[in-house]
Every structure is written in C-alpha cells, then in structure tokens.
mmCIF file of C-alpha atoms in Angstrom:
data_model
loop_
_atom_site.group_PDB
_atom_site.id
_atom_site.type_symbol
_atom_site.label_atom_id
_atom_site.label_comp_id
_atom_site.label_asym_id
_atom_site.label_seq_id
_atom_site.Cartn_x
_atom_site.Cartn_y
_atom_site.Cartn_z
ATOM 1 C CA MET C 282 108.331 111.312 119.866
ATOM 2 C CA SER C 283 108.344 114.313 122.895
ATOM 3 C CA ALA C 284 110.841 115.684 125.240
ATOM 4 C CA GLY C 285 110.700 116.820 128.995
ATOM 5 C CA ALA C 286 107.980 115.118 130.879
ATOM 6 C CA SER C 287 107.811 111.947 132.571
ATOM 7 C CA VAL C 288 106.832 109.185 130.333
ATOM 8 C CA VAL C 289 104.333 106.340 131.281
ATOM 9 C CA GLN C 290 104.062 102.516 130.230
ATOM 10 C CA LEU C 291 100.249 102.771 128.072
ATOM 11 C CA PRO C 292 97.839 100.974 130.026
ATOM 12 C CA GLU C 293 94.672 98.837 128.284
ATOM 13 C CA THR C 294 92.323 101.570 129.601
ATOM 14 C CA LEU C 295 92.694 105.156 130.998
ATOM 15 C CA ASP C 296 90.565 107.808 133.001
ATOM 16 C CA ALA C 297 90.466 110.463 131.057
ATOM 17 C CA TRP C 298 89.399 113.339 133.370
ATOM 18 C CA ARG C 299 92.082 112.057 135.942
ATOM 19 C CA MET C 300 94.524 111.702 132.975
ATOM 20 C CA VAL C 301 93.889 115.682 132.225
ATOM 21 C CA ALA C 302 93.756 116.638 135.835
ATOM 22 C CA ALA C 303 97.492 114.797 136.348
ATOM 23 C CA ARG C 304 98.566 116.019 132.344
ATOM 24 C CA ARG C 305 99.763 112.664 131.551
ATOM 25 C CA GLN C 306 102.127 111.431 129.148
ATOM 26 C CA PHE C 307 102.165 108.117 127.912
ATOM 27 C CA GLU C 308 104.659 106.825 125.056
ATOM 28 C CA GLY C 309 105.443 103.337 123.392
ATOM 29 C CA SER C 310 104.950 101.299 120.499
ATOM 30 C CA LEU C 311 102.376 98.874 118.876
ATOM 31 C CA PRO C 312 102.427 95.881 116.215
ATOM 32 C CA LEU C 313 100.196 96.131 113.276
ATOM 33 C CA SER C 314 99.018 92.634 114.212
ATOM 34 C CA ALA C 315 97.119 94.218 117.313
ATOM 35 C CA MET C 316 95.207 96.695 115.174
ATOM 36 C CA PRO C 317 92.437 94.672 113.397
ATOM 37 C CA ARG C 318 90.398 97.074 111.970
ATOM 38 C CA LEU C 319 93.029 98.298 110.227
ATOM 39 C CA GLY C 320 94.498 95.359 109.249
ATOM 40 C CA GLY C 321 92.029 95.026 106.643
ATOM 41 C CA SER C 322 93.702 97.690 105.093
ATOM 42 C CA LEU C 323 96.436 96.408 104.585
ATOM 43 C CA ALA C 324 98.885 93.920 102.523
ATOM 44 C CA ASP C 325 100.662 92.351 105.899
ATOM 45 C CA SER C 326 101.288 93.064 109.609
ATOM 46 C CA GLU C 327 104.418 93.446 109.684
ATOM 47 C CA GLY C 328 105.502 96.364 110.899
ATOM 48 C CA GLU C 329 105.103 98.515 114.144
ATOM 49 C CA CYS C 330 103.262 101.697 115.264
ATOM 50 C CA ARG C 331 105.381 104.720 117.490
ATOM 51 C CA PHE C 332 102.785 106.707 119.633
ATOM 52 C CA ALA C 333 102.904 109.686 122.636
ATOM 53 C CA LEU C 334 99.570 110.443 124.192
ATOM 54 C CA GLU C 335 99.589 114.093 126.288
ATOM 55 C CA PHE C 336 96.680 114.653 128.278
ATOM 56 C CA GLY C 337 96.228 118.140 129.001
ATOM 57 C CA GLN C 338 94.307 121.763 129.403
ATOM 58 C CA ASP C 339 94.843 124.250 126.935
ATOM 59 C CA ALA C 340 94.588 127.954 127.218
ATOM 60 C CA LEU C 341 90.693 128.228 126.856
ATOM 61 C CA GLN C 342 90.647 125.265 129.897
ATOM 62 C CA VAL C 343 89.522 122.989 127.077
ATOM 63 C CA PRO C 344 90.447 119.126 127.600
ATOM 64 C CA TYR C 345 92.640 117.683 125.319
ATOM 65 C CA VAL C 346 94.890 114.891 124.264
ATOM 66 C CA GLU C 347 97.459 115.315 121.287
ATOM 67 C CA LEU C 348 98.274 112.572 119.493
ATOM 68 C CA SER C 349 101.903 112.327 118.097
ATOM 69 C CA ILE C 350 102.023 109.090 115.698
ATOM 70 C CA GLU C 351 104.833 107.351 113.444
ATOM 71 C CA ALA C 352 104.266 104.373 111.333
ATOM 72 C CA GLY C 353 105.099 102.837 108.252
ATOM 73 C CA LEU C 354 101.904 100.937 106.862
ATOM 74 C CA PRO C 355 102.653 98.372 104.827
ATOM 75 C CA LEU C 356 100.083 98.682 101.610
ATOM 76 C CA VAL C 357 99.240 97.715 98.241
ATOM 77 C CA CYS C 358 99.900 100.139 95.428
ATOM 78 C CA GLN C 359 97.115 100.198 92.969
ATOM 79 C CA ARG C 360 98.898 100.492 90.208
ATOM 80 C CA SER C 361 101.794 98.263 90.073
ATOM 81 C CA LEU C 362 99.975 95.554 92.437
ATOM 82 C CA GLU C 363 103.101 95.528 94.472
ATOM 83 C CA ARG C 364 103.786 96.036 98.004
ATOM 84 C CA PHE C 365 105.211 99.562 99.675
ATOM 85 C CA VAL C 366 105.314 100.961 102.862
ATOM 86 C CA PHE C 367 103.525 103.941 103.314
ATOM 87 C CA PRO C 368 105.070 106.126 106.377
ATOM 88 C CA VAL C 369 102.283 108.295 108.770
ATOM 89 C CA LYS C 370 103.775 110.785 110.190
ATOM 90 C CA THR C 371 100.834 112.471 112.229
ATOM 91 C CA VAL C 372 99.643 114.635 115.622
ATOM 92 C CA GLN C 373 96.023 115.673 116.083
ATOM 93 C CA ARG C 374 94.533 116.790 118.812
ATOM 94 C CA LEU C 375 91.238 115.253 120.125
ATOM 95 C CA GLY C 376 89.024 117.944 122.259
ATOM 96 C CA LEU C 377 87.642 115.502 124.991
ATOM 97 C CA ILE C 378 83.809 116.123 125.029
ATOM 98 C CA ARG C 379 80.871 114.496 127.506
ATOM 99 C CA ASP C 380 78.196 115.351 125.085
ATOM 100 C CA GLU C 381 77.616 115.335 121.197
ATOM 101 C CA ALA C 382 76.634 119.494 121.415
ATOM 102 C CA ASP C 383 79.958 120.811 123.485
ATOM 103 C CA GLU C 384 81.174 120.046 119.966
ATOM 104 C CA ALA C 385 80.653 123.070 118.393
ATOM 105 C CA ALA C 386 82.443 124.842 121.186
ATOM 106 C CA LEU C 387 85.433 123.234 120.608
ATOM 107 C CA PRO C 388 88.831 125.898 119.036
ATOM 108 C CA PRO C 389 89.746 125.138 115.500
ATOM 109 C CA GLY C 390 92.047 123.040 114.421
ATOM 110 C CA TYR C 391 90.414 120.312 117.658
ATOM 111 C CA GLU C 392 89.063 117.287 116.444
ATOM 112 C CA ALA C 393 85.889 115.848 119.048
ATOM 113 C CA LEU C 394 86.673 112.928 120.781
ATOM 114 C CA LEU C 395 83.539 112.019 122.496
ATOM 115 C CA VAL C 396 84.377 110.456 126.380
ATOM 116 C CA PRO C 397 82.514 107.465 127.391
ATOM 117 C CA GLU C 398 80.143 108.196 130.557
ATOM 118 C CA ASP C 399 82.422 106.106 132.643
ATOM 119 C CA GLY C 400 85.155 108.232 131.189
ATOM 120 C CA LEU C 401 87.406 105.437 130.124
ATOM 121 C CA LEU C 402 89.505 105.656 127.370
ATOM 122 C CA ARG C 403 91.453 102.342 124.728
ATOM 123 C CA PRO C 404 94.925 104.619 123.855
ATOM 124 C CA ALA C 405 95.189 101.628 121.561
ATOM 125 C CA ASP C 406 91.706 102.047 119.842
ATOM 126 C CA LEU C 407 92.434 106.099 119.308
ATOM 127 C CA VAL C 408 96.005 105.275 117.949
ATOM 128 C CA GLU C 409 94.117 102.648 115.868
ATOM 129 C CA ASP C 410 91.477 104.790 114.798
ATOM 130 C CA GLU C 411 94.413 107.913 113.133
ATOM 131 C CA LEU C 412 96.119 104.606 111.657
ATOM 132 C CA VAL C 413 92.802 103.932 109.785
ATOM 133 C CA LEU C 414 91.880 107.660 108.726
ATOM 134 C CA ALA C 415 95.814 108.068 107.532
ATOM 135 C CA VAL C 416 95.057 105.076 104.408
ATOM 136 C CA PRO C 417 95.317 106.786 101.369
ATOM 137 C CA VAL C 418 91.742 105.588 99.647
ATOM 138 C CA VAL C 419 93.800 104.735 96.445
ATOM 139 C CA PRO C 420 97.493 103.518 97.998
ATOM 140 C CA LEU C 421 99.314 104.254 94.971
ATOM 141 C CA ALA C 422 103.611 104.253 95.214
ATOM 142 C CA PRO C 423 105.406 107.227 95.163
ATOM 143 C CA ASP C 424 107.478 105.592 92.448
ATOM 144 C CA ALA C 425 104.629 104.080 90.639
ATOM 145 C CA ALA C 426 104.777 104.824 86.640
ATOM 146 C CA PRO C 427 101.358 106.586 85.590
ATOM 147 C CA VAL C 428 99.142 104.655 82.998
ATOM 148 C CA ASP C 429 99.630 106.643 80.124
ATOM 149 C CA ARG C 430 97.926 104.054 77.485
ATOM 150 C CA THR C 431 94.718 105.151 75.751
ATOM 151 C CA TRP C 432 92.458 102.392 75.225
ATOM 152 C CA SER C 433 90.512 102.601 71.573
ATOM 153 C CA ALA C 434 86.905 101.028 71.513
ATOM 154 C CA GLY C 435 86.823 98.168 68.593
ATOM 155 C CA GLU C 436 84.347 98.380 65.616
ATOM 156 C CA GLU C 437 82.256 95.446 67.994
ATOM 157 C CA GLU C 438 81.939 98.096 71.025
ATOM 158 C CA MET C 439 81.525 100.962 68.851
ATOM 159 C CA GLN C 440 78.077 98.883 67.109
ATOM 160 C CA ALA C 441 76.858 97.990 70.353
ATOM 161 C CA ALA C 442 77.534 101.562 72.168
ATOM 162 C CA ASN C 443 75.697 103.065 69.212
ATOM 163 C CA PRO C 444 71.636 102.701 70.246
ATOM 164 C CA PHE C 445 71.036 103.762 66.967
ATOM 165 C CA ALA C 446 72.725 101.114 64.685
ATOM 166 C CA ALA C 447 69.794 98.585 65.019
ATOM 167 C CA LEU C 448 67.882 101.230 63.084
ATOM 168 C CA ALA C 449 70.884 102.006 60.398
ATOM 169 C CA SER C 450 70.646 98.219 59.569
ATOM 170 C CA LEU C 451 66.849 98.379 58.705
ATOM 171 C CA LYS C 452 67.404 101.476 57.076
ATOM 172 C CA LYS C 453 70.157 100.171 54.379
ATOM 173 C CA LYS C 454 67.304 97.117 53.575
#
C-alpha cells in the first residue's frame, strides 16, 4: 500500500504519542469476521481488509495517523436483495487530540481522533471505524436495474384516502 519506510506487524494496542515520535508505519490485513460492529451491516463475513497506518507530524507539528484502507464489503443490494461486493478504497488522516477543545485547531482535511489519557489506541478499531463509515446507508449494486414501475391506488384505496368520502355518501341519501 505504501512504499518506502519499514513495515512492522500490527500489535493489538499502540502508544499513539510514541508512534508519532518514532514516525512508525504498520501494514497488514484483518478478516472481516474479526469486526463485530461492521458485521451487522454485511451480508456475510467473507473476505478481508488490507490497511496501512502511518504515524507522524505535519509541517504545523500536528500529530496524526493516516489510514489507507482497501476492502471488498459483501452487502445486500436493496433493489435486487442479492449479495454484491462493495469496493472500499479510502485514505483518511486523523489528527490526534488530547481534548475535545483541540478539535477546532486541526487543519482542513483532518478528522479528529480523541486519544485516551493513557495514550493507547487499538489500530484494529480504527480500521473498523472507517469501514463502518464507508458502508452506504442504502446499499445498491452498480448493475441493479432501477425500479421503473408506477403504482396507482385502487378505487378502495382512493375512497379510504379521501376524508370527505363519508360525507359524499351522506349527501346522496
């Protein structure tokens, strides 16, 4: 995913501030089945996600972690109700902040990531969060045919929808 710097296997937790100071990079893959919060949105848990994390500081000395994620998410098309694979390829730069008030100071293009007091981050959770955000609200397969049917109401429905229909019947009497 990235070229250059040394790549190290991803530990379960990382000290965010030490990783920024060392300008560390991590790369790997996670099975979709290991992401319980994402699992509820998926058709099944087949597949995996490839990711890269890069810790550093920008020219303004803002500490960040940059996530690069590639995955194919198995979703259910809401038109055809068939399974399809939704491709996700995203790069997100998260500005590391210690307090919510620091969010306003982040440069444009950064999303805020509030680091806990102990400084520990779970990188697998960061990857899962980005994938949860990438799932469309209404999944539609790119090749799904649009629904072109128009549905007209029947006579009975028209009578029920008209609040004055009861008055019209009284008038006829």
